[in-house]
Each structure stands twice: as structure tokens, then as C-alpha cells.
mmCIF file of C-alpha atoms in Angstrom:
data_model
loop_
_atom_site.group_PDB
_atom_site.id
_atom_site.type_symbol
_atom_site.label_atom_id
_atom_site.label_comp_id
_atom_site.label_asym_id
_atom_site.label_seq_id
_atom_site.Cartn_x
_atom_site.Cartn_y
_atom_site.Cartn_z
ATOM 1 C CA MET O 16 -125.986 0.846 -171.405
ATOM 2 C CA ARG O 17 -127.877 4.064 -170.758
ATOM 3 C CA ALA O 18 -130.076 3.408 -173.775
ATOM 4 C CA GLN O 19 -130.943 -0.130 -172.708
ATOM 5 C CA GLY O 20 -131.412 0.876 -169.067
ATOM 6 C CA SER O 21 -129.091 -1.745 -167.623
ATOM 7 C CA GLY O 22 -125.509 -2.872 -167.438
ATOM 8 C CA ALA O 23 -122.519 -3.167 -165.159
ATOM 9 C CA VAL O 24 -119.076 -1.629 -164.907
ATOM 10 C CA VAL O 25 -116.482 -3.802 -163.145
ATOM 11 C CA MET O 26 -113.290 -2.129 -161.948
ATOM 12 C CA MET O 27 -110.314 -4.103 -160.665
ATOM 13 C CA SER O 28 -108.960 -2.414 -157.577
ATOM 14 C CA SER O 29 -107.264 -4.134 -154.648
ATOM 15 C CA ALA O 30 -107.337 -4.338 -150.886
ATOM 16 C CA GLY O 31 -104.610 -1.745 -151.439
ATOM 17 C CA GLY O 32 -107.336 0.597 -152.632
ATOM 18 C CA GLN O 33 -108.711 0.783 -149.103
ATOM 19 C CA LEU O 34 -105.484 0.761 -147.070
ATOM 20 C CA SER O 35 -101.777 0.836 -147.725
ATOM 21 C CA PHE O 36 -98.407 0.232 -146.140
ATOM 22 C CA ALA O 37 -94.718 0.882 -146.741
ATOM 23 C CA GLY O 38 -93.526 0.047 -150.234
ATOM 24 C CA PHE O 39 -96.939 0.296 -151.906
ATOM 25 C CA SER O 40 -97.441 4.062 -151.930
ATOM 26 C CA ALA O 41 -97.446 4.493 -155.718
ATOM 27 C CA TYR O 42 -99.492 1.339 -156.291
ATOM 28 C CA SER O 43 -102.104 2.291 -153.701
ATOM 29 C CA ALA O 44 -102.278 5.865 -155.009
ATOM 30 C CA THR O 45 -103.622 4.530 -158.318
ATOM 31 C CA LYS O 46 -106.083 2.208 -156.564
ATOM 32 C CA PHE O 47 -107.307 4.935 -154.196
ATOM 33 C CA ALA O 48 -107.953 7.158 -157.233
ATOM 34 C CA LEU O 49 -109.834 4.358 -158.964
ATOM 35 C CA GLU O 50 -112.070 3.800 -155.937
ATOM 36 C CA GLY O 51 -112.918 7.483 -155.641
ATOM 37 C CA TYR O 52 -113.782 7.600 -159.327
ATOM 38 C CA ALA O 53 -115.906 4.436 -159.036
ATOM 39 C CA GLU O 54 -117.819 5.705 -156.018
ATOM 40 C CA ALA O 55 -118.817 8.906 -157.800
ATOM 41 C CA LEU O 56 -119.553 7.040 -161.039
ATOM 42 C CA ALA O 57 -121.884 4.656 -159.194
ATOM 43 C CA ASP O 58 -124.059 7.596 -158.120
ATOM 44 C CA GLU O 59 -123.960 9.122 -161.602
ATOM 45 C CA VAL O 60 -125.098 6.036 -163.531
ATOM 46 C CA ALA O 61 -127.478 4.496 -160.972
ATOM 47 C CA PRO O 62 -130.513 6.337 -162.405
ATOM 48 C CA PHE O 63 -129.884 4.528 -165.718
ATOM 49 C CA GLY O 64 -129.956 1.064 -164.121
ATOM 50 C CA ILE O 65 -126.173 0.676 -164.422
ATOM 51 C CA ARG O 66 -124.304 -0.947 -161.559
ATOM 52 C CA VAL O 67 -120.666 -0.357 -160.581
ATOM 53 C CA LEU O 68 -118.639 -3.092 -158.886
ATOM 54 C CA VAL O 69 -115.178 -2.416 -157.441
ATOM 55 C CA VAL O 70 -113.274 -5.674 -156.903
ATOM 56 C CA GLU O 71 -110.737 -5.592 -154.055
ATOM 57 C CA PRO O 72 -108.720 -8.813 -154.179
ATOM 58 C CA GLY O 73 -105.985 -9.684 -151.735
ATOM 59 C CA ALA O 74 -103.000 -11.821 -152.783
ATOM 60 C CA PHE O 75 -103.973 -14.012 -155.757
ATOM 61 C CA ARG O 76 -101.834 -16.237 -157.949
ATOM 62 C CA THR O 77 -101.572 -13.905 -160.934
ATOM 63 C CA GLY O 78 -98.545 -12.618 -162.802
ATOM 64 C CA LEU O 79 -98.314 -9.439 -160.697
ATOM 65 C CA PHE O 80 -95.163 -10.616 -158.906
ATOM 66 C CA GLY O 81 -93.860 -12.718 -161.791
ATOM 67 C CA PRO O 82 -90.369 -12.342 -163.324
ATOM 68 C CA GLY O 83 -90.076 -8.993 -165.046
ATOM 69 C CA ALA O 84 -93.601 -7.924 -164.115
ATOM 70 C CA ALA O 85 -92.650 -5.643 -161.221
ATOM 71 C CA TYR O 86 -90.263 -2.728 -161.632
ATOM 72 C CA PHE O 87 -87.778 -2.314 -158.782
ATOM 73 C CA SER O 88 -86.056 1.015 -158.239
ATOM 74 C CA THR O 89 -82.627 1.157 -156.622
ATOM 75 C CA GLU O 90 -82.998 0.177 -152.979
ATOM 76 C CA THR O 91 -82.254 2.888 -150.418
ATOM 77 C CA PRO O 92 -80.652 1.486 -147.232
ATOM 78 C CA ALA O 93 -82.531 3.984 -145.059
ATOM 79 C CA TYR O 94 -85.796 2.208 -145.943
ATOM 80 C CA ALA O 95 -84.538 -1.349 -145.560
ATOM 81 C CA GLU O 96 -86.818 -2.074 -142.602
ATOM 82 C CA THR O 97 -89.946 -0.499 -144.111
ATOM 83 C CA ALA O 98 -90.237 -0.523 -147.895
ATOM 84 C CA GLY O 99 -87.380 -3.019 -148.027
ATOM 85 C CA ALA O 100 -89.453 -5.650 -146.255
ATOM 86 C CA THR O 101 -92.190 -5.216 -148.862
ATOM 87 C CA ARG O 102 -89.632 -5.470 -151.653
ATOM 88 C CA ARG O 103 -88.463 -8.841 -150.317
ATOM 89 C CA MET O 104 -92.054 -10.025 -149.988
ATOM 90 C CA VAL O 105 -92.742 -9.177 -153.643
ATOM 91 C CA GLU O 106 -89.528 -10.853 -154.781
ATOM 92 C CA ASN O 107 -90.357 -14.116 -152.994
ATOM 93 C CA SER O 108 -94.153 -14.378 -153.289
ATOM 94 C CA ASP O 109 -94.724 -15.272 -156.941
ATOM 95 C CA GLY O 110 -96.833 -18.420 -157.163
ATOM 96 C CA THR O 111 -97.313 -18.740 -153.387
ATOM 97 C CA GLN O 112 -100.287 -16.383 -153.027
ATOM 98 C CA PRO O 113 -103.309 -18.072 -151.422
ATOM 99 C CA GLY O 114 -105.959 -16.646 -153.770
ATOM 100 C CA ASP O 115 -107.348 -18.706 -156.671
ATOM 101 C CA PRO O 116 -108.149 -16.498 -159.715
ATOM 102 C CA ALA O 117 -110.834 -18.917 -160.950
ATOM 103 C CA LYS O 118 -112.696 -18.684 -157.644
ATOM 104 C CA ALA O 119 -112.341 -14.896 -157.763
ATOM 105 C CA ALA O 120 -113.953 -14.819 -161.200
ATOM 106 C CA ALA O 121 -116.843 -16.933 -159.912
ATOM 107 C CA ALA O 122 -117.327 -14.598 -156.936
ATOM 108 C CA ILE O 123 -117.394 -11.550 -159.236
ATOM 109 C CA ARG O 124 -119.998 -13.163 -161.464
ATOM 110 C CA ALA O 125 -122.120 -14.091 -158.441
ATOM 111 C CA ALA O 126 -122.004 -10.468 -157.238
ATOM 112 C CA LEU O 127 -123.133 -9.217 -160.653
ATOM 113 C CA GLU O 128 -125.986 -11.721 -160.803
ATOM 114 C CA ALA O 129 -127.219 -10.916 -157.288
ATOM 115 C CA ASP O 130 -130.388 -8.893 -156.760
ATOM 116 C CA ARG O 131 -128.251 -6.165 -155.209
ATOM 117 C CA THR O 132 -124.666 -5.847 -156.399
ATOM 118 C CA PRO O 133 -122.376 -4.370 -153.727
ATOM 119 C CA LEU O 134 -120.253 -1.381 -154.615
ATOM 120 C CA ARG O 135 -117.138 -3.008 -153.155
ATOM 121 C CA LEU O 136 -116.243 -6.695 -153.194
ATOM 122 C CA PRO O 137 -113.163 -7.624 -151.112
ATOM 123 C CA LEU O 138 -111.936 -11.095 -152.081
ATOM 124 C CA GLY O 139 -109.845 -13.470 -149.999
ATOM 125 C CA GLY O 140 -109.922 -13.955 -146.241
ATOM 126 C CA ALA O 141 -106.895 -11.744 -145.619
ATOM 127 C CA ALA O 142 -108.345 -8.920 -147.735
ATOM 128 C CA VAL O 143 -111.717 -9.048 -145.963
ATOM 129 C CA ASP O 144 -110.077 -9.045 -142.524
ATOM 130 C CA ALA O 145 -107.694 -6.258 -143.482
ATOM 131 C CA VAL O 146 -110.401 -3.991 -144.926
ATOM 132 C CA LEU O 147 -112.775 -4.465 -142.002
ATOM 133 C CA GLY O 148 -109.938 -4.032 -139.503
ATOM 134 C CA TYR O 149 -108.854 -0.841 -141.229
ATOM 135 C CA LEU O 150 -112.381 0.570 -141.133
ATOM 136 C CA ASP O 151 -112.525 -0.246 -137.416
ATOM 137 C CA GLU O 152 -109.219 1.605 -136.910
ATOM 138 C CA ILE O 153 -110.525 4.715 -138.690
ATOM 139 C CA ARG O 154 -113.673 4.728 -136.582
ATOM 140 C CA ALA O 155 -111.656 4.293 -133.375
ATOM 141 C CA ASP O 156 -109.288 7.121 -134.328
ATOM 142 C CA VAL O 157 -112.142 9.533 -135.054
ATOM 143 C CA ILE O 158 -114.033 8.658 -131.874
ATOM 144 C CA ASP O 159 -110.899 8.807 -129.696
ATOM 145 C CA TRP O 160 -110.019 12.259 -131.026
ATOM 146 C CA GLU O 161 -113.557 13.585 -130.784
ATOM 147 C CA LYS O 162 -113.841 12.429 -127.157
ATOM 148 C CA SER O 163 -110.687 14.288 -126.118
ATOM 149 C CA PRO O 164 -111.296 17.633 -124.355
ATOM 150 C CA GLY O 165 -111.022 20.590 -126.697
ATOM 151 C CA ARG O 166 -110.677 18.404 -129.800
ATOM 152 C CA THR O 167 -114.224 18.316 -131.120
ATOM 153 C CA LEU O 168 -114.630 17.643 -134.813
ATOM 154 C CA SER O 169 -118.153 19.097 -134.878
ATOM 155 C CA ILE O 170 -117.170 22.547 -136.175
ATOM 156 C CA ASP O 171 -119.966 23.004 -138.699
ATOM 157 C CA SER O 172 -123.465 24.311 -138.052
ATOM 158 C CA GLY O 173 -126.297 22.117 -136.855
ATOM 159 C CA SER O 174 -126.352 19.428 -134.212
ATOM 160 C CA ARG O 175 -124.744 16.063 -134.663
ATOM 161 C CA ALA O 176 -128.168 14.422 -134.412
ATOM 162 C CA ASP O 177 -129.429 16.611 -137.276
ATOM 163 C CA ARG O 178 -126.445 15.657 -139.433
ATOM 164 C CA HIS O 179 -126.992 11.996 -138.655
ATOM 165 C CA ARG O 180 -130.635 12.240 -139.730
ATOM 166 C CA ARG O 181 -129.673 13.957 -142.984
ATOM 167 C CA HIS O 182 -127.182 11.220 -143.834
ATOM 168 C CA SER O 183 -129.577 8.463 -142.792
ATOM 169 C CA ASP O 184 -132.304 9.803 -145.086
ATOM 170 C CA THR O 185 -130.237 8.787 -148.111
ATOM 171 C CA GLY O 186 -130.305 5.127 -147.044
ATOM 172 C CA PRO O 187 -127.352 2.780 -146.631
ATOM 173 C CA ARG O 188 -124.370 2.791 -148.935
ATOM 174 C CA PRO O 189 -124.586 0.087 -151.630
ATOM 175 C CA ASP O 190 -121.859 -1.913 -149.847
ATOM 176 C CA ALA O 191 -123.321 -1.689 -146.342
ATOM 177 C CA ALA O 192 -125.055 -5.075 -146.370
ATOM 178 C CA ILE O 193 -121.984 -7.035 -147.455
ATOM 179 C CA ALA O 194 -119.824 -5.260 -144.863
ATOM 180 C CA ASN O 195 -122.306 -6.052 -142.109
ATOM 181 C CA SER O 196 -122.503 -9.702 -143.126
ATOM 182 C CA LEU O 197 -118.731 -10.108 -143.221
ATOM 183 C CA VAL O 198 -118.198 -8.685 -139.735
ATOM 184 C CA SER O 199 -119.736 -11.701 -138.037
ATOM 185 C CA ARG O 200 -118.486 -14.440 -140.346
ATOM 186 C CA ALA O 201 -115.485 -15.581 -138.272
ATOM 187 C CA PRO O 202 -116.059 -18.452 -135.806
ATOM 188 C CA ALA O 203 -115.260 -17.937 -132.150
ATOM 189 C CA CYS O 204 -112.082 -19.305 -130.579
ATOM 190 C CA PRO O 205 -113.316 -21.396 -127.615
ATOM 191 C CA GLY O 206 -111.470 -20.912 -124.375
ATOM 192 C CA LEU O 207 -109.466 -17.844 -125.365
ATOM 193 C CA ILE O 208 -110.976 -15.625 -122.697
ATOM 194 C CA GLY O 209 -111.962 -18.473 -120.424
ATOM 195 C CA THR O 210 -115.515 -17.499 -119.465
ATOM 196 C CA SER O 211 -118.910 -17.062 -121.061
ATOM 197 C CA ASN O 212 -120.415 -15.081 -118.171
ATOM 198 C CA ILE O 213 -119.340 -11.663 -119.482
ATOM 199 C CA PRO O 214 -120.877 -9.434 -122.141
ATOM 200 C CA VAL O 215 -119.830 -10.053 -125.737
ATOM 201 C CA MET O 216 -117.755 -7.102 -126.926
ATOM 202 C CA LYS O 217 -116.850 -6.687 -130.598
ATOM 203 C CA MET O 218 -113.130 -6.767 -131.351
ATOM 204 C CA GLY O 219 -111.181 -6.854 -134.602
ATOM 205 C CA GLU O 220 -109.121 -9.773 -135.854
ATOM 206 C CA GLY O 221 -105.973 -7.971 -134.702
ATOM 207 C CA VAL O 222 -106.742 -8.952 -131.108
ATOM 208 C CA GLU O 223 -106.856 -12.647 -131.993
ATOM 209 C CA TRP O 224 -103.668 -12.389 -134.031
ATOM 210 C CA SER O 225 -101.842 -10.524 -131.281
ATOM 211 C CA LEU O 226 -102.860 -12.853 -128.453
ATOM 212 C CA HIS O 227 -101.845 -15.960 -130.375
ATOM 213 C CA CYS O 228 -98.515 -14.366 -131.302
ATOM 214 C CA CYS O 229 -97.904 -13.401 -127.676
ATOM 215 C CA VAL O 230 -98.511 -16.988 -126.540
ATOM 216 C CA THR O 231 -96.196 -18.260 -129.281
ATOM 217 C CA LEU O 232 -93.479 -15.801 -128.232
ATOM 218 C CA ALA O 233 -93.907 -16.884 -124.608
ATOM 219 C CA TRP O 234 -93.148 -20.462 -125.656
ATOM 220 C CA THR O 235 -90.162 -19.447 -127.804
ATOM 221 C CA GLU O 236 -88.426 -16.950 -125.507
ATOM 222 C CA GLU O 237 -85.104 -18.777 -125.865
ATOM 223 C CA GLN O 238 -85.286 -18.360 -129.631
ATOM 224 C CA TRP O 239 -85.640 -14.543 -129.505
ATOM 225 C CA PRO O 240 -86.184 -12.820 -131.804
ATOM 226 C CA VAL O 241 -88.794 -14.642 -133.890
ATOM 227 C CA SER O 242 -89.109 -13.088 -137.345
ATOM 228 C CA ILE O 243 -92.334 -11.558 -138.587
ATOM 229 C CA ALA O 244 -92.174 -13.872 -141.594
ATOM 230 C CA ARG O 245 -92.071 -16.939 -139.338
ATOM 231 C CA LEU O 246 -94.958 -15.717 -137.177
ATOM 232 C CA ALA O 247 -97.061 -14.885 -140.222
ATOM 233 C CA ALA O 248 -96.368 -18.267 -141.814
ATOM 234 C CA TRP O 249 -97.085 -20.063 -138.532
ATOM 235 C CA PHE O 250 -100.664 -18.769 -138.579
ATOM 236 C CA ASP O 251 -101.025 -18.188 -142.350
ATOM 237 C CA LEU O 252 -101.446 -14.420 -141.917
ATOM 238 C CA PRO O 253 -100.451 -11.536 -144.228
ATOM 239 C CA VAL O 254 -97.005 -10.285 -143.190
ATOM 240 C CA GLU O 255 -97.569 -6.541 -143.467
ATOM 241 C CA TYR O 256 -100.942 -6.533 -141.723
ATOM 242 C CA LEU O 257 -99.594 -8.664 -138.862
ATOM 243 C CA LYS O 258 -96.545 -6.423 -138.569
ATOM 244 C CA LYS O 259 -98.771 -3.384 -137.981
ATOM 245 C CA ARG O 260 -100.462 -5.152 -135.065
ATOM 246 C CA LEU O 261 -97.201 -6.283 -133.503
ATOM 247 C CA GLN O 262 -95.686 -2.830 -133.867
ATOM 248 C CA ALA O 263 -98.633 -1.506 -131.852
ATOM 249 C CA LEU O 264 -97.682 -3.987 -129.118
ATOM 250 C CA VAL O 265 -94.085 -2.732 -129.257
ATOM 251 C CA ARG O 266 -95.279 0.843 -128.762
ATOM 252 C CA ALA O 267 -97.311 -0.335 -125.761
ATOM 253 C CA GLY O 268 -94.278 -1.982 -124.167
ATOM 254 C CA ILE O 269 -95.705 -5.495 -124.563
ATOM 255 C CA LEU O 270 -93.277 -6.689 -127.237
ATOM 256 C CA THR O 271 -89.733 -5.797 -128.113
ATOM 257 C CA SER O 272 -88.306 -5.849 -131.620
ATOM 258 C CA ALA O 273 -84.889 -6.241 -133.204
ATOM 259 C CA PRO O 274 -84.126 -4.716 -136.635
ATOM 260 C CA GLY O 275 -82.253 -6.232 -139.524
ATOM 261 C CA VAL O 276 -82.424 -9.374 -141.624
ATOM 262 C CA ARG O 277 -82.173 -11.539 -138.505
ATOM 263 C CA GLY O 278 -84.536 -9.329 -136.522
ATOM 264 C CA GLY O 279 -87.978 -10.064 -135.206
ATOM 265 C CA PHE O 280 -90.143 -9.872 -132.114
ATOM 266 C CA GLY O 281 -90.173 -11.125 -128.553
ATOM 267 C CA LEU O 282 -91.977 -10.421 -125.288
ATOM 268 C CA ALA O 283 -90.812 -7.264 -123.525
ATOM 269 C CA ARG O 284 -91.921 -8.633 -120.144
ATOM 270 C CA PRO O 285 -92.476 -12.044 -118.559
ATOM 271 C CA PRO O 286 -95.769 -13.532 -119.827
ATOM 272 C CA GLU O 287 -97.251 -13.468 -116.333
ATOM 273 C CA LYS O 288 -96.799 -9.673 -116.354
ATOM 274 C CA ILE O 289 -98.802 -9.110 -119.555
ATOM 275 C CA THR O 290 -102.584 -9.052 -119.185
ATOM 276 C CA LEU O 291 -105.120 -9.691 -121.897
ATOM 277 C CA LEU O 292 -106.551 -6.235 -121.261
ATOM 278 C CA GLU O 293 -103.207 -4.632 -122.139
ATOM 279 C CA VAL O 294 -103.114 -6.452 -125.459
ATOM 280 C CA VAL O 295 -106.724 -5.593 -126.297
ATOM 281 C CA THR O 296 -106.179 -1.925 -125.408
ATOM 282 C CA ALA O 297 -102.984 -1.723 -127.470
ATOM 283 C CA ILE O 298 -104.769 -3.062 -130.550
ATOM 284 C CA GLU O 299 -108.251 -1.614 -130.174
ATOM 285 C CA GLY O 300 -107.417 1.636 -128.382
ATOM 286 C CA GLY O 301 -109.252 3.012 -125.365
ATOM 287 C CA THR O 302 -112.573 3.498 -127.125
ATOM 288 C CA ASP O 303 -115.609 2.742 -124.979
ATOM 289 C CA PRO O 304 -117.814 0.064 -126.572
ATOM 290 C CA PHE O 305 -120.911 2.059 -125.613
ATOM 291 C CA ARG O 306 -121.152 5.819 -125.972
ATOM 292 C CA CYS O 307 -124.014 7.686 -124.325
ATOM 293 C CA THR O 308 -124.982 10.829 -126.250
ATOM 294 C CA GLU O 309 -127.808 11.772 -123.867
ATOM 295 C CA ILE O 310 -130.590 11.539 -126.444
ATOM 296 C CA ARG O 311 -133.023 11.582 -123.528
ATOM 297 C CA GLN O 312 -132.338 15.334 -123.305
ATOM 298 C CA ARG O 313 -133.212 15.936 -126.960
ATOM 299 C CA GLY O 314 -136.465 16.515 -128.792
ATOM 300 C CA HIS O 315 -139.820 16.348 -127.039
ATOM 301 C CA SER O 316 -138.307 14.277 -124.205
ATOM 302 C CA GLY O 317 -135.835 17.000 -123.332
ATOM 303 C CA ARG O 318 -138.349 19.817 -123.578
ATOM 304 C CA THR O 319 -140.944 18.238 -121.295
ATOM 305 C CA ALA O 320 -138.699 16.819 -118.574
ATOM 306 C CA THR O 321 -138.128 18.667 -115.304
ATOM 307 C CA THR O 322 -135.770 16.950 -112.875
ATOM 308 C CA ASP O 323 -135.313 13.713 -114.823
ATOM 309 C CA PHE O 324 -131.757 14.585 -115.834
ATOM 310 C CA THR O 325 -130.292 15.273 -112.402
ATOM 311 C CA HIS O 326 -129.244 11.616 -112.165
ATOM 312 C CA PRO O 327 -126.971 9.727 -114.569
ATOM 313 C CA CYS O 328 -128.660 7.885 -117.412
ATOM 314 C CA GLY O 329 -129.618 4.401 -116.231
ATOM 315 C CA ILE O 330 -128.834 2.864 -119.609
ATOM 316 C CA ALA O 331 -125.360 4.395 -119.631
ATOM 317 C CA MET O 332 -124.724 3.158 -116.089
ATOM 318 C CA ALA O 333 -125.835 -0.390 -116.970
ATOM 319 C CA MET O 334 -123.564 -0.460 -120.005
ATOM 320 C CA ARG O 335 -120.682 0.928 -117.980
ATOM 321 C CA ARG O 336 -121.081 -1.818 -115.376
ATOM 322 C CA ALA O 337 -121.039 -4.435 -118.144
ATOM 323 C CA GLU O 338 -117.928 -2.876 -119.647
ATOM 324 C CA LEU O 339 -116.134 -2.845 -116.293
ATOM 325 C CA ALA O 340 -116.966 -6.525 -115.757
ATOM 326 C CA TRP O 341 -115.539 -7.300 -119.199
ATOM 327 C CA ARG O 342 -112.380 -5.316 -118.508
ATOM 328 C CA ARG O 343 -111.921 -6.888 -115.086
ATOM 329 C CA GLU O 344 -112.083 -10.348 -116.648
ATOM 330 C CA LEU O 345 -109.444 -9.439 -119.232
ATOM 331 C CA ALA O 346 -107.244 -7.762 -116.612
ATOM 332 C CA ALA O 347 -107.398 -10.876 -114.416
ATOM 333 C CA GLN O 348 -105.838 -13.148 -117.041
ATOM 334 C CA THR O 349 -102.345 -13.071 -118.488
ATOM 335 C CA ILE O 350 -100.464 -14.458 -121.456
ATOM 336 C CA ALA O 351 -98.992 -17.015 -119.051
ATOM 337 C CA ASP O 352 -102.528 -18.168 -118.193
ATOM 338 C CA LEU O 353 -103.359 -18.674 -121.873
ATOM 339 C CA ALA O 354 -100.102 -20.564 -122.431
ATOM 340 C CA ALA O 355 -100.768 -22.828 -119.459
ATOM 341 C CA ALA O 356 -104.319 -23.581 -120.612
ATOM 342 C CA ALA O 357 -103.243 -24.686 -124.095
ATOM 343 C CA PRO O 358 -103.431 -28.383 -125.027
ATOM 344 C CA ALA O 359 -100.611 -30.555 -123.747
ATOM 345 C CA GLY O 360 -97.659 -30.624 -126.089
ATOM 346 C CA SER O 361 -98.481 -27.315 -127.790
ATOM 347 C CA ALA O 362 -95.523 -25.480 -126.293
ATOM 348 C CA GLU O 363 -92.968 -28.153 -127.169
ATOM 349 C CA ARG O 364 -94.338 -28.591 -130.682
ATOM 350 C CA THR O 365 -94.217 -24.835 -131.281
ATOM 351 C CA ARG O 366 -90.652 -24.515 -129.985
ATOM 352 C CA ARG O 367 -89.492 -27.442 -132.109
ATOM 353 C CA GLU O 368 -91.152 -26.404 -135.334
ATOM 354 C CA ILE O 369 -90.154 -22.762 -135.117
ATOM 355 C CA ALA O 370 -86.577 -23.722 -134.263
ATOM 356 C CA ASN O 371 -86.467 -26.030 -137.293
ATOM 357 C CA ALA O 372 -87.907 -23.318 -139.508
ATOM 358 C CA ARG O 373 -85.137 -20.923 -138.441
ATOM 359 C CA THR O 374 -82.287 -23.272 -139.426
#
């Protein structure tokens, strides 16, 4: 390929090469290693016209979970509620995965034939949502920590602005365009917030999942607890990814959980005592959507100003007012409000179908 000045290397990774969860530590370790190798290889062979494509499929109907394909070690009771849940998922998922291998092959070929092949290609709706949600979580964690007093991460020399310019000079990563296009692909859910007169704030899919689950649990309080498997199936969501979101709600005191085979989730408080803002904060964290870094005090602007900086930045103040309006709107509505605004018959249908599914 070097001699001919073109070619492509396709590596089969997984959504588990970007994130992992209980029960998949060894599997993800191999995929994480593959992705690190591929990322470095892409830089090494790019000058020769060779492209590298890392495919990150979600759950596809392959033989991965087929009889005899997966090796199961002796189960340890202490991990029954963590790795044990994954073990049961693997045992019962063969042939039921949503992904179509033929469509995956077509998507891989399309990526290779494109003018610009992305470095990473997540395949399947659940994989795309999981990867983007995970990247959002990493960003939120870093920003939250860096904003805390005495916890700065900027311990090297040079200003943050200088470092940003150095990184920007290299141009976007090969996968930046596909990631940006996937962020906005999901359609809106009309009526969820109940108003269009507030600023649009970007939130991950975990907020949508969590709010719908909270409404469902409000309708099924008498059936407590509702299993994670039933909730995931009700909305066709990946069990482990949904569980992570609901566990965040448990930590925030919004949901309660019961362990064991017959365990599950329920509301920790009456639905009229749970605001939308609490759910959003539990899932997204307390990160401000706009962060003022006072660039007005940098460069030529900062050197030539005199008393311009004695007052707060007008842009920061405008964004803060917009954020407060957004938060007030979320704080003014509860899970009970969402449940009451649902179409007639939704509550009864949900109670009936979930009760039938549990028998």
C-alpha cells in the first residue's frame, strides 16, 4: 500500500472500545488497546495515502453470544448484581440483537468510499448514543473538576489559550466531522419541556431516557420495583447504558432501587416532588452551558484597555440570564406534570402492559 500510495486498513473494534461496564473488563481491554494502536497507526501511514477505519458496532446479530462462543468463568456471588447482570444479558441475547450485519457491511463500505473516511465509525443507534453520551460525560467531569477551587488541571507551562492554539493548528481529528453530524441527528420530543420560549440547551440522550423512565415509574408505583430489563425493553434501550443513568438518579435521591433477581427501580419521592431540573442535574451534572474565560482581557484587547474590566462581561451576563431562565422553567415542572400532560390512556396502557410483562 505504501508503494502504490493508497489503501485502507479496517479494524473491528466495538462500542466497548470507547467505554465499558461491569462484566466486560477483559473484552474492553482488548478493544481499548486496538483503538490506541489504530489511532497512532493512522498518523503513521497517512503520509502514504493509507486510511485507517476503526469500526465500533453495538449489538449485532453475529455469533458472538452464540452457544459455545463465549467462555463463562465460575460466577462469584459477590458480583451477582454487577458482572452477573451482564452474564445474564449475554446468555439470553443471542439472535435478539438489533443490528443487521449486512447493513453494517454496507455502512463500512460507504465510509471507505467517501471522500474523507472517518477514523472511527460507531454503528447502530445505541452505539452512537452511548459513545456520544460517554464523551459528554468525560467533558463534564473534566470541566467540573477544573472549575472547583484548588483543583486546576493546568499544571504545565504556558496559558490555556496558547495550548488551545497549538492543538487547533493541527486541524480537526479525522473523526470530528462525523461526531459533529451525529450529535444533532435525533429528532426533538415535542411537549417534553412544555415551552419553546426558552434557550435551547444541549443535553445528552440520558436526560430523555431518565425523564421517560421517571414518568413510567410514576404510573407503575403499585408495581414497584420495575426491573431494568423491563424498562429497557419498554423503550428499546440498551440495558447497561440505561442502568448507568438510573443509578445516577438513585445517587441523587430521585429513584430507589431493590437488589436481586426480582429487583428494580421505583421513584424515591412522590412524582410531584421531583422536578425536571433535578433529573437534568443528576444526569448532566452541574456544568454551566456557557463558560466565560475572559478573553476580552487577553491579547491586544487586554493590553490597551483601562477601566473596561471593572464591570462584569456583558456577554457572560446575557448567557447567565438565559441559563437562569432555562433552569427556572425546568424547576417549575415536575414528573407529575409530565405524567398529567401525556395522551389519554397512556398511564393505564403502561400499567397494564408492564404488569402483563412481569407475570
